[in-house]
Short mmCIF file of C-alpha atoms and ligand atoms in Angstrom, two decimals:
data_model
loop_
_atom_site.label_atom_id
_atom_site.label_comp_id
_atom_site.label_asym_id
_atom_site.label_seq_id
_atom_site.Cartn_x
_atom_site.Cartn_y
_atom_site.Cartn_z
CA UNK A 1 -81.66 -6.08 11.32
CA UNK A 2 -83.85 -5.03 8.06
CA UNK A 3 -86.71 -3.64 11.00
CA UNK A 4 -84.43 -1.77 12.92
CA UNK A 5 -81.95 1.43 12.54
CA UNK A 6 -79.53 1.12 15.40
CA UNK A 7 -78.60 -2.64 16.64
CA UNK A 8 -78.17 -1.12 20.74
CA UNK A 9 -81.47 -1.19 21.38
CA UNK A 10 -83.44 -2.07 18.13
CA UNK A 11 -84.83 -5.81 19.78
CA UNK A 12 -88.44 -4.15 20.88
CA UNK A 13 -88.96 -2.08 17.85
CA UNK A 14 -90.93 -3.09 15.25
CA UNK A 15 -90.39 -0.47 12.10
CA UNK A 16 -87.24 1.08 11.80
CA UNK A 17 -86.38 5.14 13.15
CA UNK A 18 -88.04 7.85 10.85
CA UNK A 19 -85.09 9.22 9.02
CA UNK A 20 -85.30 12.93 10.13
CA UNK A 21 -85.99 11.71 13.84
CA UNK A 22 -82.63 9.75 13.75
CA UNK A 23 -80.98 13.05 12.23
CA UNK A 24 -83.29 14.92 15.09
CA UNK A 25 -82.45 13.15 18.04
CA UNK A 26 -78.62 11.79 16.86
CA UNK A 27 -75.78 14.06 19.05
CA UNK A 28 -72.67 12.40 17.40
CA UNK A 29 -71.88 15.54 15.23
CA UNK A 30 -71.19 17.56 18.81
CA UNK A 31 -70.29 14.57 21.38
CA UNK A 32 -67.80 12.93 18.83
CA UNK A 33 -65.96 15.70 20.88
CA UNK A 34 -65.95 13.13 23.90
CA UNK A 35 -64.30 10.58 22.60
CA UNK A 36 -61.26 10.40 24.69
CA UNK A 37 -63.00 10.71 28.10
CA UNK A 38 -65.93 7.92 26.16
CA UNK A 39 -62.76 5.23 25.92
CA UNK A 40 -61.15 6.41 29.08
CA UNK A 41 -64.27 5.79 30.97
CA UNK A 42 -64.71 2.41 29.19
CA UNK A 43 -61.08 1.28 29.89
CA UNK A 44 -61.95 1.95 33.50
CA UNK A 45 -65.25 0.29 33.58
CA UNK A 46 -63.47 -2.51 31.69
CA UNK A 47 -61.03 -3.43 34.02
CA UNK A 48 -63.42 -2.80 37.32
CA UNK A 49 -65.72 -5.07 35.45
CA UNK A 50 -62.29 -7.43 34.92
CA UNK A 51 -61.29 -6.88 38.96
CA UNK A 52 -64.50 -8.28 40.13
CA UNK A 53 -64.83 -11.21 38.02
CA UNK A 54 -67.76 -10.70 35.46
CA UNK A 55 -65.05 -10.35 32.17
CA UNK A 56 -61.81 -12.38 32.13
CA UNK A 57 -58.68 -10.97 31.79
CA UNK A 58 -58.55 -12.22 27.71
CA UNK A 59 -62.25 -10.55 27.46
CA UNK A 60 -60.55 -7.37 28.59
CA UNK A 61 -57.36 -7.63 27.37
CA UNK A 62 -59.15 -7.44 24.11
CA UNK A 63 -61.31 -4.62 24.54
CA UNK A 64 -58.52 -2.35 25.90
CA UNK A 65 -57.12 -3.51 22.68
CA UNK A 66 -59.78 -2.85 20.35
CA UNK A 67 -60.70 0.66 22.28
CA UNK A 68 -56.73 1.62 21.72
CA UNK A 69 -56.88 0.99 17.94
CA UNK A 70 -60.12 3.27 17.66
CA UNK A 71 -58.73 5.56 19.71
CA UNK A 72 -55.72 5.72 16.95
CA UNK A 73 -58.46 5.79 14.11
CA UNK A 74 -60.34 8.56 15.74
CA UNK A 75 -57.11 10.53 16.11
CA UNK A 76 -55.71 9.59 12.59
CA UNK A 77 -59.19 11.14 11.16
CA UNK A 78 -60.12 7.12 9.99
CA UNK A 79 -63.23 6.65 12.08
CA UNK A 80 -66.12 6.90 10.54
CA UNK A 81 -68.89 8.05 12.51
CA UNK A 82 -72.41 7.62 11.80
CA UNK A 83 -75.58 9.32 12.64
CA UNK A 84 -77.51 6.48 12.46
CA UNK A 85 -75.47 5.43 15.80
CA UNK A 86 -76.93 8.16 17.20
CA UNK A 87 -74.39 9.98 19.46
CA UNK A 88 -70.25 9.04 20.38
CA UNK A 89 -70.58 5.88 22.62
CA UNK A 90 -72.91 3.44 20.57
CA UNK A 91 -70.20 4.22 18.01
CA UNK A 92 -67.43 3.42 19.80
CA UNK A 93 -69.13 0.24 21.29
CA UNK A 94 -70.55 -0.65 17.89
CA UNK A 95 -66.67 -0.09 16.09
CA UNK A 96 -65.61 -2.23 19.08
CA UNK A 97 -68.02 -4.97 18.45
CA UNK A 98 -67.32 -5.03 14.73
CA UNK A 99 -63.59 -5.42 15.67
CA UNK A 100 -63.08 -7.69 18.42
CA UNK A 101 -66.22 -9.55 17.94
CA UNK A 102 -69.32 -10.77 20.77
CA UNK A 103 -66.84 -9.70 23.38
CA UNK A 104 -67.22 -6.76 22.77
CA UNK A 105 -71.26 -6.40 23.06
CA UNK A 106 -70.24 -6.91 26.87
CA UNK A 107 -68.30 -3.81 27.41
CA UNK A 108 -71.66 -2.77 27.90
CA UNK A 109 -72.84 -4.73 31.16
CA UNK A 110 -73.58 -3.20 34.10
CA UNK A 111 -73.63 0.32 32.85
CA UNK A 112 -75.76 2.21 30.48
CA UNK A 113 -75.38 5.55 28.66
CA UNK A 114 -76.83 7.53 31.46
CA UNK A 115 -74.43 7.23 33.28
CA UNK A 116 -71.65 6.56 30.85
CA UNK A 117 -72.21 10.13 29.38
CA UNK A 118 -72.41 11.88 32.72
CA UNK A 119 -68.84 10.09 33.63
CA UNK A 120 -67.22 11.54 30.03
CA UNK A 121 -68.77 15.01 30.63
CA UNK A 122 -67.56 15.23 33.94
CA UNK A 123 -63.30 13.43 32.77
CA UNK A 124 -64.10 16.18 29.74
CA UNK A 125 -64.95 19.26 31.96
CA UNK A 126 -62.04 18.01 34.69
CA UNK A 127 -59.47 18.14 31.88
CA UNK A 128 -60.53 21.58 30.95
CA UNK A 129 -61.33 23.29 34.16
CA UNK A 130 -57.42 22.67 34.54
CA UNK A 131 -56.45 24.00 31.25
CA UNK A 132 -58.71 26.92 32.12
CA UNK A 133 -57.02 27.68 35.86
CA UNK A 134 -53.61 27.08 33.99
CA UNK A 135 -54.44 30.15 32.04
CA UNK A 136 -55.66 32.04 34.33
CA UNK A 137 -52.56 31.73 36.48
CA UNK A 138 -50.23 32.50 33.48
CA UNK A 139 -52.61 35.87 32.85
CA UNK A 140 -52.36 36.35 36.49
CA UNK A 141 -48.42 36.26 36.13
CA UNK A 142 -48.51 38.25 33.26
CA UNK A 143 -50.86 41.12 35.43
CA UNK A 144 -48.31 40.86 38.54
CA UNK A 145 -45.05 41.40 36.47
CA UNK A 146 -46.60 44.43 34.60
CA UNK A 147 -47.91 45.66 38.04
CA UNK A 148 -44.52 45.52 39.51
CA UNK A 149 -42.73 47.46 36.49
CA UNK A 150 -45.65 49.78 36.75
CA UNK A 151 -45.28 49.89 40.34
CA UNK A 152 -44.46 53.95 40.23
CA UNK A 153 -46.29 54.98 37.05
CA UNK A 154 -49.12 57.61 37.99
CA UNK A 155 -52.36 57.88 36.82
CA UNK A 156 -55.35 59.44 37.38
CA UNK A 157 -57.97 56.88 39.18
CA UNK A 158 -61.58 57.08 38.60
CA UNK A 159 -64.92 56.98 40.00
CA UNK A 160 -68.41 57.28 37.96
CA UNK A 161 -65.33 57.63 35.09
CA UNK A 162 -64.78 61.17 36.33
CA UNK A 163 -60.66 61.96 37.84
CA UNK A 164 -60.80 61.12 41.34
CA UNK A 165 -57.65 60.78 43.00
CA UNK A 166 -53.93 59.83 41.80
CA UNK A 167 -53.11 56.06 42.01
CA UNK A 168 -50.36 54.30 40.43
CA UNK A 169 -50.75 51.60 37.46
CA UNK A 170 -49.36 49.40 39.03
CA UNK A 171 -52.55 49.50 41.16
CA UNK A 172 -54.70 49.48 39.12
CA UNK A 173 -53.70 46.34 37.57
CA UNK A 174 -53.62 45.31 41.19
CA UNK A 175 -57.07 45.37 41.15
CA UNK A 176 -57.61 43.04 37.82
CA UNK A 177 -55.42 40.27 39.78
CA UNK A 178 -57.82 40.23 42.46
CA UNK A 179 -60.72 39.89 40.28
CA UNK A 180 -59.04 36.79 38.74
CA UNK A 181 -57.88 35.53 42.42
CA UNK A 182 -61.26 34.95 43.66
CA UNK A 183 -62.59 33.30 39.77
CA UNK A 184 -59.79 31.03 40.30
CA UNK A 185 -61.13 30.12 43.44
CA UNK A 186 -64.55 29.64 41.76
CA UNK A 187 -62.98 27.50 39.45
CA UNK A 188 -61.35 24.96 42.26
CA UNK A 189 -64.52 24.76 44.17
CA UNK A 190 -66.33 23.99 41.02
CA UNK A 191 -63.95 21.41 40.27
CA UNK A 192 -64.36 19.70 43.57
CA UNK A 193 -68.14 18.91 42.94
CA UNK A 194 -67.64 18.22 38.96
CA UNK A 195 -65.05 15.47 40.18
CA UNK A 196 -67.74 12.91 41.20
CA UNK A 197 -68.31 9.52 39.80
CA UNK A 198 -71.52 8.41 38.13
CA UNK A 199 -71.02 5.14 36.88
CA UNK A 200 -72.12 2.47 38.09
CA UNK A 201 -75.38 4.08 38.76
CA UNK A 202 -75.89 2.56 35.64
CA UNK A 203 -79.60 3.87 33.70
CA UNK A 204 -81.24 4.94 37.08
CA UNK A 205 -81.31 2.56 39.77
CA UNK A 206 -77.57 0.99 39.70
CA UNK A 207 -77.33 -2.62 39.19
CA UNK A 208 -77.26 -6.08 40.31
CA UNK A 209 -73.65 -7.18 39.01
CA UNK A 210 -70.95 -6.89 42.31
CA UNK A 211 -69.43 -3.62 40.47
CA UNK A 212 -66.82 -2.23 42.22
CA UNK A 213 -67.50 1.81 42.26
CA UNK A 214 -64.81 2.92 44.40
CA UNK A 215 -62.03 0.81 42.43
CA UNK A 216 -63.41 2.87 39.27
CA UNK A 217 -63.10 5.87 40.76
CA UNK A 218 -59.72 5.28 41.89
CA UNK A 219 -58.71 4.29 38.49
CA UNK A 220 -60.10 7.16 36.88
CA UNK A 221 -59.06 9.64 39.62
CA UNK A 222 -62.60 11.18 40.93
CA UNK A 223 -62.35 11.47 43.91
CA UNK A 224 -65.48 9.79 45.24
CA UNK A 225 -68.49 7.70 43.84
CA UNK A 226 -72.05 9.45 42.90
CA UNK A 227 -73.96 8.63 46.39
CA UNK A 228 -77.46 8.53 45.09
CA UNK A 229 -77.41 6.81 41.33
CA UNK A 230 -81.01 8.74 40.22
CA UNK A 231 -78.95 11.78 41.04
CA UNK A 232 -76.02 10.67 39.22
CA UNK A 233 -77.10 10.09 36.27
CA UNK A 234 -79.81 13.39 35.87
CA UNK A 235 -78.53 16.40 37.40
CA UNK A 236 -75.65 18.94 35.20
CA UNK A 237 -75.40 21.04 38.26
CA UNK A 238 -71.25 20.92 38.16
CA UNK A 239 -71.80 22.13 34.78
CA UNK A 240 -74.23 25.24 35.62
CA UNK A 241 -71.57 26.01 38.09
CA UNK A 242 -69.12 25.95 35.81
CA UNK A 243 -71.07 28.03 33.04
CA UNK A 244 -71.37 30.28 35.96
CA UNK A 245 -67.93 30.53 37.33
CA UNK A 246 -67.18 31.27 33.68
CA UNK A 247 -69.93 33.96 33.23
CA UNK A 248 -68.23 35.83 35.98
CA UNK A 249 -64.74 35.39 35.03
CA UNK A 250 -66.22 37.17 31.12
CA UNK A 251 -67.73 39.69 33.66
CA UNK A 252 -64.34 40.36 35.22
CA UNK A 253 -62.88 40.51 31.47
CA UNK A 254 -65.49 43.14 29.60
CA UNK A 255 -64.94 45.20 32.92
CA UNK A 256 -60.89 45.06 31.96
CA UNK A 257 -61.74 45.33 28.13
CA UNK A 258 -63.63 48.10 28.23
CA UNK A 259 -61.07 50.14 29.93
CA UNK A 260 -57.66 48.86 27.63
CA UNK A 261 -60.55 50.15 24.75
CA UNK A 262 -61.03 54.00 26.80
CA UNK A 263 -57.12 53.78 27.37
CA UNK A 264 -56.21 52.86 23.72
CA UNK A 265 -58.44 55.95 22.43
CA UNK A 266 -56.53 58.96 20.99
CA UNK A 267 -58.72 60.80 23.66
CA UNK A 268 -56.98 58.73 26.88
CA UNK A 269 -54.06 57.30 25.02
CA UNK A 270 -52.78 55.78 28.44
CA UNK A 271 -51.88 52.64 26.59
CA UNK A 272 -50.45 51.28 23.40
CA UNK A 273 -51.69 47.62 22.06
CA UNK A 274 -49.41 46.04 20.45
CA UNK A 275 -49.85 45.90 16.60
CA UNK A 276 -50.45 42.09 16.67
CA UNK A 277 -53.21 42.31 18.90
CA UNK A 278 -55.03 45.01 16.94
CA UNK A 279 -56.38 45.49 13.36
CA UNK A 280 -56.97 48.11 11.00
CA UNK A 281 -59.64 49.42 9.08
CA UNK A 282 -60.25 49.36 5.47
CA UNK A 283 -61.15 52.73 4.80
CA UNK A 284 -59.57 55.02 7.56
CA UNK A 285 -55.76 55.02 6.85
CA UNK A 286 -55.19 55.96 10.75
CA UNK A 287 -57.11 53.24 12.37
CA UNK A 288 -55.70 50.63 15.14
CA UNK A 289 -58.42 49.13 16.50
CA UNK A 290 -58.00 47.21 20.02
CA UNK A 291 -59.89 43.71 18.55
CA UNK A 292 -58.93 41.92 21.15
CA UNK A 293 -60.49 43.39 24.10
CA UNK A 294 -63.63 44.61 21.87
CA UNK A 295 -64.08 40.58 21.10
CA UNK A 296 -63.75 39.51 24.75
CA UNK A 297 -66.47 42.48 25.84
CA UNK A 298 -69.01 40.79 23.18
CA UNK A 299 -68.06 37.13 24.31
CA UNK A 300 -69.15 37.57 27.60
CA UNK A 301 -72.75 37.70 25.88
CA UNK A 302 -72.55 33.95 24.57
CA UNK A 303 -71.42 32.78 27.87
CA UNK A 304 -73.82 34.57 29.71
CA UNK A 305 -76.61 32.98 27.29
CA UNK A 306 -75.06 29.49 27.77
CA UNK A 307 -75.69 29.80 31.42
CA UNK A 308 -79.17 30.38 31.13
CA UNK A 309 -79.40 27.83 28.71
CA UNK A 310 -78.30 25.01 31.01
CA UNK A 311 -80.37 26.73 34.21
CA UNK A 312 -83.60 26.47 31.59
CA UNK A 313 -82.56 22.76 30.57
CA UNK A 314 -82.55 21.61 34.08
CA UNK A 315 -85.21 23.36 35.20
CA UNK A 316 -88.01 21.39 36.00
CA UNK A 317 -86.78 18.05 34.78
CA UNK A 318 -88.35 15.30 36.85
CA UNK A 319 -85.56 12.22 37.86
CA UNK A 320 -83.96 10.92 36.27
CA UNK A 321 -82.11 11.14 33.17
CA UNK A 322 -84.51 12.86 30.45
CA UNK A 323 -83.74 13.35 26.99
CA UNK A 324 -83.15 17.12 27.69
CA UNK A 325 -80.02 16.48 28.75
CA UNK A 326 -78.59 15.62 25.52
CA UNK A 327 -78.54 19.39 25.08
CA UNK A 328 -76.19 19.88 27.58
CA UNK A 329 -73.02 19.52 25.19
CA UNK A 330 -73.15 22.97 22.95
CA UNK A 331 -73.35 25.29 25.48
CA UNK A 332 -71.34 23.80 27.42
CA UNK A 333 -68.41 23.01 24.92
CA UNK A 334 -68.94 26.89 23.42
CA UNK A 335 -68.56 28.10 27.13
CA UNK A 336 -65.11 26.31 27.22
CA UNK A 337 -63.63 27.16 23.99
CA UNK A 338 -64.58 30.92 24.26
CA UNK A 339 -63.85 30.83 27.93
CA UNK A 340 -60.22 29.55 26.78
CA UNK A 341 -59.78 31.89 23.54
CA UNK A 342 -60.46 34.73 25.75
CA UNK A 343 -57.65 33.65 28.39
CA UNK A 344 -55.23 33.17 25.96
CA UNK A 345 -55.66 36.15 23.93
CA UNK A 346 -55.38 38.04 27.27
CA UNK A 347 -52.75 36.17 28.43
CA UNK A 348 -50.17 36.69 25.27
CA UNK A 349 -51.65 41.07 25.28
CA UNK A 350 -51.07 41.91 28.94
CA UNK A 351 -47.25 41.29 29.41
CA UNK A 352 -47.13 43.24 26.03
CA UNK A 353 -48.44 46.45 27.05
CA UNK A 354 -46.91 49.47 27.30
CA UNK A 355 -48.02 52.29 29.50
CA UNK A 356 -47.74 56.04 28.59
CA UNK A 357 -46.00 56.79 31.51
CA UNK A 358 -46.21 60.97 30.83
CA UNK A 359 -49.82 60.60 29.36
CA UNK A 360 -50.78 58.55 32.38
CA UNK A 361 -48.70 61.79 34.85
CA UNK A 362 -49.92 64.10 32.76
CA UNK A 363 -53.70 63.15 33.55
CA UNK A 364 -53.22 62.72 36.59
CA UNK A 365 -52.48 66.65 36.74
CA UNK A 366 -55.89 66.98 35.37
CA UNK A 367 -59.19 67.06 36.67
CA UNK A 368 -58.11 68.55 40.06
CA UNK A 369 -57.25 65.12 41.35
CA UNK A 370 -55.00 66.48 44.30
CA UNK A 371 -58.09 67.94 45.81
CA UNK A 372 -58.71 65.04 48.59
CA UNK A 373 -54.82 65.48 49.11
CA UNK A 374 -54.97 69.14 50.00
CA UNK A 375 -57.82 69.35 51.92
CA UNK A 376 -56.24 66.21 54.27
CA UNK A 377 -53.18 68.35 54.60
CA UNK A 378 -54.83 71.35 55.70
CA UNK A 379 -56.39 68.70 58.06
CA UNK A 380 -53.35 67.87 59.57
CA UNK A 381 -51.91 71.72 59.91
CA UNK A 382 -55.48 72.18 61.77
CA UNK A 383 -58.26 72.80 59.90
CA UNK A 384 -61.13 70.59 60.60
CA UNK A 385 -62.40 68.27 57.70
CA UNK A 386 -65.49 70.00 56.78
CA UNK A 387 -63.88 73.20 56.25
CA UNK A 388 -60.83 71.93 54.79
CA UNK A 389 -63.57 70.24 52.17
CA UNK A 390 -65.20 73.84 51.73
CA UNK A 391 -62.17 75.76 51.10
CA UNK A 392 -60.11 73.24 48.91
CA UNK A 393 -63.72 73.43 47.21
CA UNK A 394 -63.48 77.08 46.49
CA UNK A 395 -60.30 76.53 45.67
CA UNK A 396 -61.36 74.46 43.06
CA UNK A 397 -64.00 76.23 41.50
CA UNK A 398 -61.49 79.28 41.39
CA UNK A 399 -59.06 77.38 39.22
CA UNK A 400 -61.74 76.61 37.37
CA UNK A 401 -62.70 80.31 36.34
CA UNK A 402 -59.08 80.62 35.56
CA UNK A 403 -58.68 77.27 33.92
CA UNK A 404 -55.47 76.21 36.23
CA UNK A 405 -55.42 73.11 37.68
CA UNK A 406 -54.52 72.45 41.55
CA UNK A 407 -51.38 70.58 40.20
CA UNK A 408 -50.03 73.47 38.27
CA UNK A 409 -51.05 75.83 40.75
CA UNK A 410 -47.36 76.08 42.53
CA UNK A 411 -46.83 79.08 44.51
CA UNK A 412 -44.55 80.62 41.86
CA UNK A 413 -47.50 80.95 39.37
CA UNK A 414 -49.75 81.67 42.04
CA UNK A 415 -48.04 85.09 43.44
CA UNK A 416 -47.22 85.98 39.71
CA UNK A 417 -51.01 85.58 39.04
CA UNK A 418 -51.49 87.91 41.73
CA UNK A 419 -48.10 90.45 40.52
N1 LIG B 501 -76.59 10.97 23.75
C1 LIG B 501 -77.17 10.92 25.04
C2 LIG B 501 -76.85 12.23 25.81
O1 LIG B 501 -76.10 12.97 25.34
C3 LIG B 501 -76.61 9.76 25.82
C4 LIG B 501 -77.54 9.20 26.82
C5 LIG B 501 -78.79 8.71 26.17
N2 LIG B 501 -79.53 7.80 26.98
C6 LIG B 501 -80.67 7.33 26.57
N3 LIG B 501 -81.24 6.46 27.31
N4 LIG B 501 -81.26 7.75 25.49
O2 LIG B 501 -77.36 12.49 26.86
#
């Protein structure tokens, strides 16, 4: 043991690991975060390994055993993780070893990390792709009850950010659930490919033991085995789709950020944030700030960067597993927590806002937004489009010389105008 640094694979080395190069190429600091999905996917393995005969049931009795008390360590904060281990499943395997003894040194057969860290990445990013469509549904909720009390509100809608014609608020917000409709869809098809099964493909090229790939799967719900193991065990595809589903759902989120921010302006003032979701300023007395949708706007830029991360760490990688790889986690792990944060914090502001009905009428007033209106009704007493176009046009550009608006422009004020 005095030769080598790590006893997994330290038989063909002959000096030990250069002590920056273990810190260098170690990923337990960020995969410790796999630890559940690590024993999971060894509990599995465990008992396939159990079901077709190569451990006995005490073998595996005790290494469910052993993985449960770790798992209770990990949880408790008691595990001690070390670097020297290198990343999350030699120290599992290696606590498991020191606890149960040489049975547990063949947890390990048939299987190698390759494909044992492209199982726990796919159980992790399962488990969080549904946290991530519950959320979306409960903002979606939250968007469709607001909606349907706003169902009446006017407001002025936009195009090129300049009053076009009146729509309600209700459908406006209308819109946002769409958006999120079709990324929840993205997020269900994503899940369908992420839920695949890579082990037994074991480092590359599968392996000679009778394993039992379909029973695994069943036990840890994918819905299918890997079917080519070189495949398996290189490609983070499911997780570029995922960083990319994600990227668009941010997309979807600065476009409704940027307009609660316009809105919550003294100059709009079509909404009001709710103090708890907005923060002041240390200097100007009269500040609210809108935080919340200001942070979501600038988190769509680390998401965005984590997908072309992951596109530039698979490009080009020859099969099968590389090294590379390893850098999978952060990004991916950074895309899920801010992905998350931003769903939440969207989903506890939206059922909280409250529209300025009047401002929102008011505005509507503004900006000659009837204009399309009028010139269809003169359409319908007669008057064909083009004309109706050129006259409401002149219309227009009359109320602006006298700085009326078509809204206010009833007949009463008109013919007094005229008196
Ligand atoms: N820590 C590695 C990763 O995250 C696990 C697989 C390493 N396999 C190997 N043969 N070095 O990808």
């Amino acid at each position: 043991m005095s030769n080598k640094t790590n006893q997994q694979w330290g038989g063909r080395f002959s000096e030990p690991t250069d002590a920056f190069v273990a810190r260098f190429t170690a990923s337990v600091d960020f995969d410790k975060r796999l630890y559940k999905q690590d024993i999971q996917g060894s509990v599995a393995h465990a008992r396939m390994l159990t079901q077709v005969g190569v451990l006995t049931q005490e073998e595996c009795d005790a290494i469910l055993r052993g993985l449960g008390e770790i798992r209770v360590e990990i949880e408790r904060g008691e595990f001690e993780w070390s670097v020297a281990l290198e990343d999350v499943h030699m120290n599992i395997e290696a606590a498991l070893t020191h606890k149960i003894g040489v049975i547990g040194k063949k947890l390990h057969t048939g299987r190698s990390r390759n494909d044992q860290v492209a199982t726990d990445i796919r159980l992790y990013l399962r488990d969080e792709t549904d946290l991530i469509l519950d959320e979306l549904s409960r903002l979606q909720q939250g968007l469709l009850e607001l909606a349907e009390r706003e169902a009446d509100t006017i407001m002025p809608g936009f195009t090129h950010l300049q009053t076009a014609q009146p729509v309600t608020f209700g459908h406006h917000l209308m819109a946002w659930f769409e958006m999120l409709s079709r990324d929840y869809e993205r997020f269900v098809d994503c899940r369908k490919r992420i839920n695949i099964l890579p082990l037994g493909a074991a480092a590359l090229a599968g392996t000679t033991y009778p394993i039992d790939r379909h029973y695994t799967a069943e036990l840890l719900k994918f819905s299918a085995p890997a079917g080519n193991s070189l495949d398996a065990v290189s490609d983070r595809d499911f997780a570029i789709e995922f960083c990319a589903a994600s990227s668009v759902l941010l997309m979807h989120m600065t476009r409704m950020s940027e307009e609660l921010v316009l809105w919550a302006s003294a100059q709009f003032n079509f909404v009001d944030l709710p103090d708890r979701f907005c923060t002041g300023s240390s200097i100007m007395p009269q500040k609210k700030n809108p935080d919340v949708p200001e942070l979501v706007r600038g988190k769509s830029g680390r998401v965005y960067g984590h997908l072309f991360s992951l596109l530039t760490l698979m490009k080009s990688q020859p099969l099968a597993y590389n090294k590379d790889n390893q850098e999978d986690k952060e990004p991916l792990f950074d895309t899920v927590d801010t992905v998350k944060g931003c769903l939440r914090a969207f989903a506890d502001m939206v059922p909280a806002l409250q529209a300025r009905k009047e401002v929102m009428r008011e505005a509507a007033l503004r900006g000659f937004s009837t204009a399309t209106d009028l010139a269809d009704y003169l359409v319908r007493k007669g008057v064909a489009f083009r004309d109706a176009h050129e006259v409401v046009g002149l219309s227009v550009a009359y109320g602006i010389r006298m700085g009326k608006d078509l809204g206010r422009w009833n007949c009463l004020n008109y013919s007094s105008s005229r008196a």
